[in-house]
């Protein structure tokens, strides 16, 4: 097989992940000409070296680094040193991403532009890997995809020194209390942030900002956290992980396990065995 035949470009999207596109690419002898995207792009090389120019700089990205392009930022790209380049790039619709950035930041800034095109950030790198995996598998709810996207916005606002920490207030707004009650009453349903904001007659992004300022978590994470706590209680009652996963709307046990381990460090089956002695 010739080197030219090894070039491969695969674009993927998930039905429940609006405003996000994934590119999985393998390059051997292909070079991008100068071009720009309308989307906010963030990705990472997996193997080889990605060489590109942007904003008057000639840059080289190695595995473990993060590449970022603002909308309409002109760049090119090619594999370096005759090595096969494999990388993943996520493209975020600015109309979806920038409002989330506003929710995480201390100020509204729809003109947000990162000054960094290449850097090392283990947290963002792990987000790129995780989001790419989830878009490829398409086994998540719309709420989870929104949560992944919010985490990107949160981390980028931290890098820019714009992050507004989550807060907790003893005295809650009555509309937000109503939203919390709606979550608890409908936790077994596939709900979205659009559903919640409509329930309390707020714009989606205003709702996210207010919710996290009063409950200490964005609504996406609050819902996932509450659901996993209920999963734990069901496991303690002796229900099988398979039945519990189905009851709480997970695609399968592995889907539930991924979230459970992030909260408790062990799988549902391991937890159940431990408490049974």
PDB file of C-alpha atoms in Angstrom:
ATOM      1  CA  UNK A   1       0.000   0.000   0.000  1.00  0.00           C
ATOM      2  CA  UNK A   2       1.451   3.380  -0.940  1.00  0.00           C
ATOM      3  CA  UNK A   3       1.964   6.161   1.577  1.00  0.00           C
ATOM      4  CA  UNK A   4      -0.614   8.302  -0.190  1.00  0.00           C
ATOM      5  CA  UNK A   5      -3.292   5.662   0.324  1.00  0.00           C
ATOM      6  CA  UNK A   6      -2.696   5.751   4.060  1.00  0.00           C
ATOM      7  CA  UNK A   7      -4.055   9.285   4.396  1.00  0.00           C
ATOM      8  CA  UNK A   8      -7.446   9.042   6.082  1.00  0.00           C
ATOM      9  CA  UNK A   9      -9.952  11.643   7.271  1.00  0.00           C
ATOM     10  CA  UNK A  10     -13.117  10.656   9.127  1.00  0.00           C
ATOM     11  CA  UNK A  11     -15.698  13.179  10.323  1.00  0.00           C
ATOM     12  CA  UNK A  12     -18.116  12.080  13.037  1.00  0.00           C
ATOM     13  CA  UNK A  13     -20.982  13.611  14.958  1.00  0.00           C
ATOM     14  CA  UNK A  14     -23.419  12.267  17.549  1.00  0.00           C
ATOM     15  CA  UNK A  15     -27.149  12.915  17.208  1.00  0.00           C
ATOM     16  CA  UNK A  16     -27.426  14.136  20.810  1.00  0.00           C
ATOM     17  CA  UNK A  17     -24.283  16.269  20.674  1.00  0.00           C
ATOM     18  CA  UNK A  18     -25.403  19.411  18.867  1.00  0.00           C
ATOM     19  CA  UNK A  19     -22.715  21.818  17.743  1.00  0.00           C
ATOM     20  CA  UNK A  20     -19.792  19.358  17.954  1.00  0.00           C
ATOM     21  CA  UNK A  21     -17.935  17.625  15.120  1.00  0.00           C
ATOM     22  CA  UNK A  22     -15.010  15.215  15.486  1.00  0.00           C
ATOM     23  CA  UNK A  23     -12.239  14.680  12.931  1.00  0.00           C
ATOM     24  CA  UNK A  24     -10.074  11.577  13.230  1.00  0.00           C
ATOM     25  CA  UNK A  25      -7.151  11.886  10.824  1.00  0.00           C
ATOM     26  CA  UNK A  26      -4.139   9.918   9.661  1.00  0.00           C
ATOM     27  CA  UNK A  27      -1.613  11.766   7.487  1.00  0.00           C
ATOM     28  CA  UNK A  28       1.544  10.518   5.827  1.00  0.00           C
ATOM     29  CA  UNK A  29       2.192  12.704   2.780  1.00  0.00           C
ATOM     30  CA  UNK A  30      -0.769  15.096   2.895  1.00  0.00           C
ATOM     31  CA  UNK A  31      -0.411  18.792   3.727  1.00  0.00           C
ATOM     32  CA  UNK A  32      -3.196  21.265   4.464  1.00  0.00           C
ATOM     33  CA  UNK A  33      -2.995  24.550   2.618  1.00  0.00           C
ATOM     34  CA  UNK A  34      -3.756  27.773   4.468  1.00  0.00           C
ATOM     35  CA  UNK A  35      -7.354  27.784   5.586  1.00  0.00           C
ATOM     36  CA  UNK A  36      -9.620  28.771   8.479  1.00  0.00           C
ATOM     37  CA  UNK A  37     -12.686  27.300  10.193  1.00  0.00           C
ATOM     38  CA  UNK A  38     -15.847  28.997  11.371  1.00  0.00           C
ATOM     39  CA  UNK A  39     -15.774  26.757  14.446  1.00  0.00           C
ATOM     40  CA  UNK A  40     -13.659  26.824  17.580  1.00  0.00           C
ATOM     41  CA  UNK A  41     -11.235  23.905  17.115  1.00  0.00           C
ATOM     42  CA  UNK A  42      -9.320  22.018  19.777  1.00  0.00           C
ATOM     43  CA  UNK A  43      -7.456  18.748  19.398  1.00  0.00           C
ATOM     44  CA  UNK A  44      -4.368  16.690  20.019  1.00  0.00           C
ATOM     45  CA  UNK A  45      -1.842  14.591  18.083  1.00  0.00           C
ATOM     46  CA  UNK A  46      -1.800  10.918  19.074  1.00  0.00           C
ATOM     47  CA  UNK A  47       1.258   9.768  17.115  1.00  0.00           C
ATOM     48  CA  UNK A  48       3.907  11.539  15.098  1.00  0.00           C
ATOM     49  CA  UNK A  49       4.535  15.279  14.965  1.00  0.00           C
ATOM     50  CA  UNK A  50       2.022  17.847  13.709  1.00  0.00           C
ATOM     51  CA  UNK A  51       3.737  20.850  12.143  1.00  0.00           C
ATOM     52  CA  UNK A  52       1.712  23.983  11.407  1.00  0.00           C
ATOM     53  CA  UNK A  53       1.948  27.741  11.106  1.00  0.00           C
ATOM     54  CA  UNK A  54      -0.474  30.205  12.667  1.00  0.00           C
ATOM     55  CA  UNK A  55      -0.268  33.886  13.573  1.00  0.00           C
ATOM     56  CA  UNK A  56       3.244  34.209  12.175  1.00  0.00           C
ATOM     57  CA  UNK A  57       4.597  31.281  14.180  1.00  0.00           C
ATOM     58  CA  UNK A  58       5.878  27.916  12.967  1.00  0.00           C
ATOM     59  CA  UNK A  59       4.867  25.346  15.568  1.00  0.00           C
ATOM     60  CA  UNK A  60       5.329  21.645  16.245  1.00  0.00           C
ATOM     61  CA  UNK A  61       2.832  19.616  18.253  1.00  0.00           C
ATOM     62  CA  UNK A  62       3.883  16.363  19.904  1.00  0.00           C
ATOM     63  CA  UNK A  63       1.675  13.714  21.548  1.00  0.00           C
ATOM     64  CA  UNK A  64       0.436  15.040  24.886  1.00  0.00           C
ATOM     65  CA  UNK A  65       0.078  18.616  23.677  1.00  0.00           C
ATOM     66  CA  UNK A  66      -3.093  20.542  22.826  1.00  0.00           C
ATOM     67  CA  UNK A  67      -3.737  22.447  19.585  1.00  0.00           C
ATOM     68  CA  UNK A  68      -6.310  25.253  19.545  1.00  0.00           C
ATOM     69  CA  UNK A  69      -7.614  27.429  16.706  1.00  0.00           C
ATOM     70  CA  UNK A  70     -10.011  30.312  17.184  1.00  0.00           C
ATOM     71  CA  UNK A  71     -12.777  30.800  14.603  1.00  0.00           C
ATOM     72  CA  UNK A  72     -11.440  32.297  11.348  1.00  0.00           C
ATOM     73  CA  UNK A  73      -7.818  31.840  12.468  1.00  0.00           C
ATOM     74  CA  UNK A  74      -5.724  31.018   9.398  1.00  0.00           C
ATOM     75  CA  UNK A  75      -3.411  28.021   9.653  1.00  0.00           C
ATOM     76  CA  UNK A  76      -1.981  25.105   7.696  1.00  0.00           C
ATOM     77  CA  UNK A  77      -0.623  21.725   8.741  1.00  0.00           C
ATOM     78  CA  UNK A  78       1.421  18.678   7.818  1.00  0.00           C
ATOM     79  CA  UNK A  79       3.200  15.689   9.348  1.00  0.00           C
ATOM     80  CA  UNK A  80       6.861  16.316  10.188  1.00  0.00           C
ATOM     81  CA  UNK A  81      10.063  14.266   9.849  1.00  0.00           C
ATOM     82  CA  UNK A  82       8.458  11.679   7.557  1.00  0.00           C
ATOM     83  CA  UNK A  83       6.482  10.273  10.481  1.00  0.00           C
ATOM     84  CA  UNK A  84       2.883   9.164  10.135  1.00  0.00           C
ATOM     85  CA  UNK A  85       0.691  11.665  11.955  1.00  0.00           C
ATOM     86  CA  UNK A  86      -2.482  10.584  13.725  1.00  0.00           C
ATOM     87  CA  UNK A  87      -4.581  13.186  15.506  1.00  0.00           C
ATOM     88  CA  UNK A  88      -8.084  14.052  16.701  1.00  0.00           C
ATOM     89  CA  UNK A  89      -9.702  17.473  16.398  1.00  0.00           C
ATOM     90  CA  UNK A  90     -12.993  18.663  17.865  1.00  0.00           C
ATOM     91  CA  UNK A  91     -14.915  21.515  16.253  1.00  0.00           C
ATOM     92  CA  UNK A  92     -17.310  23.505  18.458  1.00  0.00           C
ATOM     93  CA  UNK A  93     -20.028  25.737  17.043  1.00  0.00           C
ATOM     94  CA  UNK A  94     -19.313  29.217  18.523  1.00  0.00           C
ATOM     95  CA  UNK A  95     -23.030  29.846  19.015  1.00  0.00           C
ATOM     96  CA  UNK A  96     -23.112  26.854  21.383  1.00  0.00           C
ATOM     97  CA  UNK A  97     -19.656  27.155  22.930  1.00  0.00           C
ATOM     98  CA  UNK A  98     -19.253  30.865  23.663  1.00  0.00           C
ATOM     99  CA  UNK A  99     -22.421  31.113  25.786  1.00  0.00           C
ATOM    100  CA  UNK A 100     -21.089  28.226  27.886  1.00  0.00           C
ATOM    101  CA  UNK A 101     -17.828  30.097  28.247  1.00  0.00           C
ATOM    102  CA  UNK A 102     -19.811  33.104  29.478  1.00  0.00           C
ATOM    103  CA  UNK A 103     -21.452  30.843  32.078  1.00  0.00           C
ATOM    104  CA  UNK A 104     -18.053  29.831  33.424  1.00  0.00           C
ATOM    105  CA  UNK A 105     -16.343  33.224  33.243  1.00  0.00           C
ATOM    106  CA  UNK A 106     -16.391  36.307  35.432  1.00  0.00           C
ATOM    107  CA  UNK A 107     -17.608  38.429  32.544  1.00  0.00           C
ATOM    108  CA  UNK A 108     -19.508  38.052  29.304  1.00  0.00           C
ATOM    109  CA  UNK A 109     -17.098  38.006  26.397  1.00  0.00           C
ATOM    110  CA  UNK A 110     -18.562  36.736  23.131  1.00  0.00           C
ATOM    111  CA  UNK A 111     -15.375  37.939  21.432  1.00  0.00           C
ATOM    112  CA  UNK A 112     -13.289  35.444  23.419  1.00  0.00           C
ATOM    113  CA  UNK A 113     -10.112  34.439  21.615  1.00  0.00           C
ATOM    114  CA  UNK A 114      -7.328  32.334  23.012  1.00  0.00           C
ATOM    115  CA  UNK A 115      -3.838  33.723  22.545  1.00  0.00           C
ATOM    116  CA  UNK A 116      -2.413  30.192  22.644  1.00  0.00           C
ATOM    117  CA  UNK A 117      -2.413  27.877  19.648  1.00  0.00           C
ATOM    118  CA  UNK A 118      -0.204  25.193  21.162  1.00  0.00           C
ATOM    119  CA  UNK A 119       0.318  24.296  24.816  1.00  0.00           C
ATOM    120  CA  UNK A 120       0.478  21.453  27.315  1.00  0.00           C
ATOM    121  CA  UNK A 121      -2.521  21.058  29.592  1.00  0.00           C
ATOM    122  CA  UNK A 122      -3.182  17.576  30.957  1.00  0.00           C
ATOM    123  CA  UNK A 123      -6.758  18.433  31.926  1.00  0.00           C
ATOM    124  CA  UNK A 124      -7.742  19.762  28.500  1.00  0.00           C
ATOM    125  CA  UNK A 125      -5.873  16.930  26.807  1.00  0.00           C
ATOM    126  CA  UNK A 126      -7.885  14.383  28.799  1.00  0.00           C
ATOM    127  CA  UNK A 127     -11.095  16.236  27.838  1.00  0.00           C
ATOM    128  CA  UNK A 128     -10.153  16.000  24.139  1.00  0.00           C
ATOM    129  CA  UNK A 129      -9.544  12.267  24.484  1.00  0.00           C
ATOM    130  CA  UNK A 130     -12.738  11.668  26.435  1.00  0.00           C
ATOM    131  CA  UNK A 131     -14.998  13.800  24.254  1.00  0.00           C
ATOM    132  CA  UNK A 132     -13.582  12.192  21.094  1.00  0.00           C
ATOM    133  CA  UNK A 133     -14.274   8.745  22.511  1.00  0.00           C
ATOM    134  CA  UNK A 134     -17.849   9.647  23.420  1.00  0.00           C
ATOM    135  CA  UNK A 135     -18.639  11.221  20.051  1.00  0.00           C
ATOM    136  CA  UNK A 136     -17.241   8.111  18.340  1.00  0.00           C
ATOM    137  CA  UNK A 137     -19.311   5.742  20.476  1.00  0.00           C
ATOM    138  CA  UNK A 138     -22.467   7.925  20.517  1.00  0.00           C
ATOM    139  CA  UNK A 139     -23.578   6.407  23.839  1.00  0.00           C
ATOM    140  CA  UNK A 140     -24.392   9.475  25.896  1.00  0.00           C
ATOM    141  CA  UNK A 141     -27.402  11.632  26.639  1.00  0.00           C
ATOM    142  CA  UNK A 142     -27.648  15.204  25.402  1.00  0.00           C
ATOM    143  CA  UNK A 143     -27.102  16.278  29.018  1.00  0.00           C
ATOM    144  CA  UNK A 144     -23.767  14.466  29.197  1.00  0.00           C
ATOM    145  CA  UNK A 145     -22.532  15.984  25.963  1.00  0.00           C
ATOM    146  CA  UNK A 146     -23.466  19.432  27.266  1.00  0.00           C
ATOM    147  CA  UNK A 147     -21.521  18.656  30.446  1.00  0.00           C
ATOM    148  CA  UNK A 148     -18.433  17.645  28.457  1.00  0.00           C
ATOM    149  CA  UNK A 149     -18.656  20.873  26.464  1.00  0.00           C
ATOM    150  CA  UNK A 150     -19.074  22.929  29.622  1.00  0.00           C
ATOM    151  CA  UNK A 151     -15.911  21.363  31.054  1.00  0.00           C
ATOM    152  CA  UNK A 152     -13.950  22.624  28.056  1.00  0.00           C
ATOM    153  CA  UNK A 153     -15.346  26.124  28.622  1.00  0.00           C
ATOM    154  CA  UNK A 154     -14.579  25.943  32.326  1.00  0.00           C
ATOM    155  CA  UNK A 155     -10.965  24.878  31.823  1.00  0.00           C
ATOM    156  CA  UNK A 156     -10.298  27.443  29.089  1.00  0.00           C
ATOM    157  CA  UNK A 157     -11.717  30.225  31.261  1.00  0.00           C
ATOM    158  CA  UNK A 158      -9.333  29.080  34.016  1.00  0.00           C
ATOM    159  CA  UNK A 159      -6.366  29.285  31.637  1.00  0.00           C
ATOM    160  CA  UNK A 160      -7.437  32.793  30.681  1.00  0.00           C
ATOM    161  CA  UNK A 161      -7.809  33.872  34.316  1.00  0.00           C
ATOM    162  CA  UNK A 162     -11.517  34.501  33.751  1.00  0.00           C
ATOM    163  CA  UNK A 163     -13.075  31.647  35.721  1.00  0.00           C
ATOM    164  CA  UNK A 164     -15.867  32.396  38.177  1.00  0.00           C
ATOM    165  CA  UNK A 165     -15.763  29.710  40.922  1.00  0.00           C
ATOM    166  CA  UNK A 166     -18.919  27.795  41.725  1.00  0.00           C
ATOM    167  CA  UNK A 167     -20.697  29.034  44.830  1.00  0.00           C
ATOM    168  CA  UNK A 168     -23.285  28.008  47.419  1.00  0.00           C
ATOM    169  CA  UNK A 169     -26.001  30.127  48.939  1.00  0.00           C
ATOM    170  CA  UNK A 170     -28.102  29.210  51.940  1.00  0.00           C
ATOM    171  CA  UNK A 171     -30.983  31.283  50.644  1.00  0.00           C
ATOM    172  CA  UNK A 172     -31.992  29.971  47.240  1.00  0.00           C
ATOM    173  CA  UNK A 173     -33.987  31.652  44.515  1.00  0.00           C
ATOM    174  CA  UNK A 174     -37.475  30.120  44.440  1.00  0.00           C
ATOM    175  CA  UNK A 175     -37.289  29.426  40.712  1.00  0.00           C
ATOM    176  CA  UNK A 176     -34.044  27.523  41.140  1.00  0.00           C
ATOM    177  CA  UNK A 177     -35.527  25.529  44.003  1.00  0.00           C
ATOM    178  CA  UNK A 178     -38.352  24.669  41.637  1.00  0.00           C
ATOM    179  CA  UNK A 179     -35.806  23.525  39.042  1.00  0.00           C
ATOM    180  CA  UNK A 180     -34.079  21.342  41.634  1.00  0.00           C
ATOM    181  CA  UNK A 181     -37.401  19.764  42.602  1.00  0.00           C
ATOM    182  CA  UNK A 182     -38.132  19.112  38.929  1.00  0.00           C
ATOM    183  CA  UNK A 183     -34.783  17.320  38.628  1.00  0.00           C
ATOM    184  CA  UNK A 184     -35.502  15.134  41.658  1.00  0.00           C
ATOM    185  CA  UNK A 185     -39.009  14.274  40.479  1.00  0.00           C
ATOM    186  CA  UNK A 186     -37.880  13.378  36.953  1.00  0.00           C
ATOM    187  CA  UNK A 187     -34.429  11.939  37.554  1.00  0.00           C
ATOM    188  CA  UNK A 188     -35.233   8.706  35.699  1.00  0.00           C
ATOM    189  CA  UNK A 189     -36.135  10.655  32.575  1.00  0.00           C
ATOM    190  CA  UNK A 190     -33.782  11.885  29.855  1.00  0.00           C
ATOM    191  CA  UNK A 191     -33.890  15.599  30.625  1.00  0.00           C
ATOM    192  CA  UNK A 192     -31.883  18.419  29.118  1.00  0.00           C
ATOM    193  CA  UNK A 193     -30.855  21.879  30.257  1.00  0.00           C
ATOM    194  CA  UNK A 194     -33.321  23.264  27.735  1.00  0.00           C
ATOM    195  CA  UNK A 195     -36.096  21.376  29.553  1.00  0.00           C
ATOM    196  CA  UNK A 196     -35.048  22.778  32.916  1.00  0.00           C
ATOM    197  CA  UNK A 197     -34.618  26.367  31.788  1.00  0.00           C
ATOM    198  CA  UNK A 198     -38.020  26.237  30.088  1.00  0.00           C
ATOM    199  CA  UNK A 199     -39.577  24.930  33.287  1.00  0.00           C
ATOM    200  CA  UNK A 200     -38.479  28.060  35.165  1.00  0.00           C
ATOM    201  CA  UNK A 201     -38.865  30.449  32.187  1.00  0.00           C
ATOM    202  CA  UNK A 202     -35.191  31.437  31.932  1.00  0.00           C
ATOM    203  CA  UNK A 203     -32.779  31.472  29.052  1.00  0.00           C
ATOM    204  CA  UNK A 204     -30.629  28.366  29.008  1.00  0.00           C
ATOM    205  CA  UNK A 205     -27.322  30.083  29.723  1.00  0.00           C
ATOM    206  CA  UNK A 206     -28.678  32.464  32.351  1.00  0.00           C
ATOM    207  CA  UNK A 207     -30.112  29.416  34.104  1.00  0.00           C
ATOM    208  CA  UNK A 208     -26.728  27.622  34.102  1.00  0.00           C
ATOM    209  CA  UNK A 209     -24.961  30.668  35.529  1.00  0.00           C
ATOM    210  CA  UNK A 210     -27.532  31.181  38.320  1.00  0.00           C
ATOM    211  CA  UNK A 211     -27.815  27.495  39.194  1.00  0.00           C
ATOM    212  CA  UNK A 212     -24.101  27.009  39.761  1.00  0.00           C
ATOM    213  CA  UNK A 213     -23.899  30.246  41.733  1.00  0.00           C
ATOM    214  CA  UNK A 214     -26.417  28.876  44.243  1.00  0.00           C
ATOM    215  CA  UNK A 215     -25.988  25.101  44.341  1.00  0.00           C
ATOM    216  CA  UNK A 216     -22.221  24.836  43.919  1.00  0.00           C
ATOM    217  CA  UNK A 217     -22.479  22.789  40.726  1.00  0.00           C
ATOM    218  CA  UNK A 218     -23.640  23.457  37.178  1.00  0.00           C
ATOM    219  CA  UNK A 219     -27.025  21.790  36.560  1.00  0.00           C
ATOM    220  CA  UNK A 220     -25.476  19.153  34.263  1.00  0.00           C
ATOM    221  CA  UNK A 221     -23.191  17.902  37.033  1.00  0.00           C
ATOM    222  CA  UNK A 222     -25.887  18.244  39.698  1.00  0.00           C
ATOM    223  CA  UNK A 223     -28.161  15.895  37.739  1.00  0.00           C
ATOM    224  CA  UNK A 224     -25.439  13.311  37.107  1.00  0.00           C
ATOM    225  CA  UNK A 225     -24.324  13.479  40.750  1.00  0.00           C
ATOM    226  CA  UNK A 226     -27.866  13.053  42.073  1.00  0.00           C
ATOM    227  CA  UNK A 227     -28.475  10.131  39.722  1.00  0.00           C
ATOM    228  CA  UNK A 228     -25.296   8.328  40.784  1.00  0.00           C
ATOM    229  CA  UNK A 229     -26.198   8.762  44.463  1.00  0.00           C
ATOM    230  CA  UNK A 230     -29.533   7.051  43.752  1.00  0.00           C
ATOM    231  CA  UNK A 231     -27.693   4.308  41.879  1.00  0.00           C
ATOM    232  CA  UNK A 232     -25.565   3.696  44.971  1.00  0.00           C
ATOM    233  CA  UNK A 233     -28.649   3.376  47.165  1.00  0.00           C
ATOM    234  CA  UNK A 234     -30.209   0.890  44.740  1.00  0.00           C
ATOM    235  CA  UNK A 235     -27.033  -1.184  44.759  1.00  0.00           C
ATOM    236  CA  UNK A 236     -27.111  -1.222  48.559  1.00  0.00           C
ATOM    237  CA  UNK A 237     -30.628  -2.713  48.359  1.00  0.00           C
ATOM    238  CA  UNK A 238     -29.199  -5.619  46.363  1.00  0.00           C
ATOM    239  CA  UNK A 239     -30.515  -4.708  42.911  1.00  0.00           C
ATOM    240  CA  UNK A 240     -28.388  -5.933  40.022  1.00  0.00           C
ATOM    241  CA  UNK A 241     -26.204  -3.334  38.246  1.00  0.00           C
ATOM    242  CA  UNK A 242     -27.878  -4.260  34.960  1.00  0.00           C
ATOM    243  CA  UNK A 243     -31.351  -3.500  36.327  1.00  0.00           C
ATOM    244  CA  UNK A 244     -30.148  -0.300  37.998  1.00  0.00           C
ATOM    245  CA  UNK A 245     -28.524   0.931  34.775  1.00  0.00           C
ATOM    246  CA  UNK A 246     -31.773   0.374  32.912  1.00  0.00           C
ATOM    247  CA  UNK A 247     -33.874   2.022  35.624  1.00  0.00           C
ATOM    248  CA  UNK A 248     -31.849   5.230  35.583  1.00  0.00           C
ATOM    249  CA  UNK A 249     -31.582   5.583  31.833  1.00  0.00           C
ATOM    250  CA  UNK A 250     -27.991   4.524  31.157  1.00  0.00           C
ATOM    251  CA  UNK A 251     -27.226   2.876  27.819  1.00  0.00           C
ATOM    252  CA  UNK A 252     -25.720  -0.142  29.568  1.00  0.00           C
ATOM    253  CA  UNK A 253     -23.748  -1.162  32.662  1.00  0.00           C
ATOM    254  CA  UNK A 254     -20.445   0.109  31.238  1.00  0.00           C
ATOM    255  CA  UNK A 255     -22.022   3.540  30.691  1.00  0.00           C
ATOM    256  CA  UNK A 256     -23.186   3.630  34.324  1.00  0.00           C
ATOM    257  CA  UNK A 257     -19.866   2.249  35.548  1.00  0.00           C
ATOM    258  CA  UNK A 258     -17.913   5.098  33.950  1.00  0.00           C
ATOM    259  CA  UNK A 259     -19.871   7.676  35.940  1.00  0.00           C
ATOM    260  CA  UNK A 260     -19.970   5.622  39.133  1.00  0.00           C
ATOM    261  CA  UNK A 261     -16.199   5.138  39.232  1.00  0.00           C
ATOM    262  CA  UNK A 262     -15.623   8.870  38.852  1.00  0.00           C
ATOM    263  CA  UNK A 263     -17.611   9.414  42.054  1.00  0.00           C
ATOM    264  CA  UNK A 264     -16.613   6.394  44.151  1.00  0.00           C
ATOM    265  CA  UNK A 265     -13.397   5.021  42.657  1.00  0.00           C
ATOM    266  CA  UNK A 266     -14.807   1.499  42.176  1.00  0.00           C
ATOM    267  CA  UNK A 267     -17.264  -0.122  39.779  1.00  0.00           C
ATOM    268  CA  UNK A 268     -20.890  -0.743  40.838  1.00  0.00           C
ATOM    269  CA  UNK A 269     -20.207  -4.487  41.090  1.00  0.00           C
ATOM    270  CA  UNK A 270     -17.112  -3.925  43.225  1.00  0.00           C
ATOM    271  CA  UNK A 271     -19.034  -1.539  45.486  1.00  0.00           C
ATOM    272  CA  UNK A 272     -21.848  -4.032  45.905  1.00  0.00           C
ATOM    273  CA  UNK A 273     -19.467  -6.847  46.815  1.00  0.00           C
ATOM    274  CA  UNK A 274     -17.654  -4.664  49.334  1.00  0.00           C
ATOM    275  CA  UNK A 275     -20.756  -3.597  51.240  1.00  0.00           C
ATOM    276  CA  UNK A 276     -22.081  -7.156  51.244  1.00  0.00           C
ATOM    277  CA  UNK A 277     -18.893  -8.201  52.996  1.00  0.00           C
TER     278      UNK A 277
END
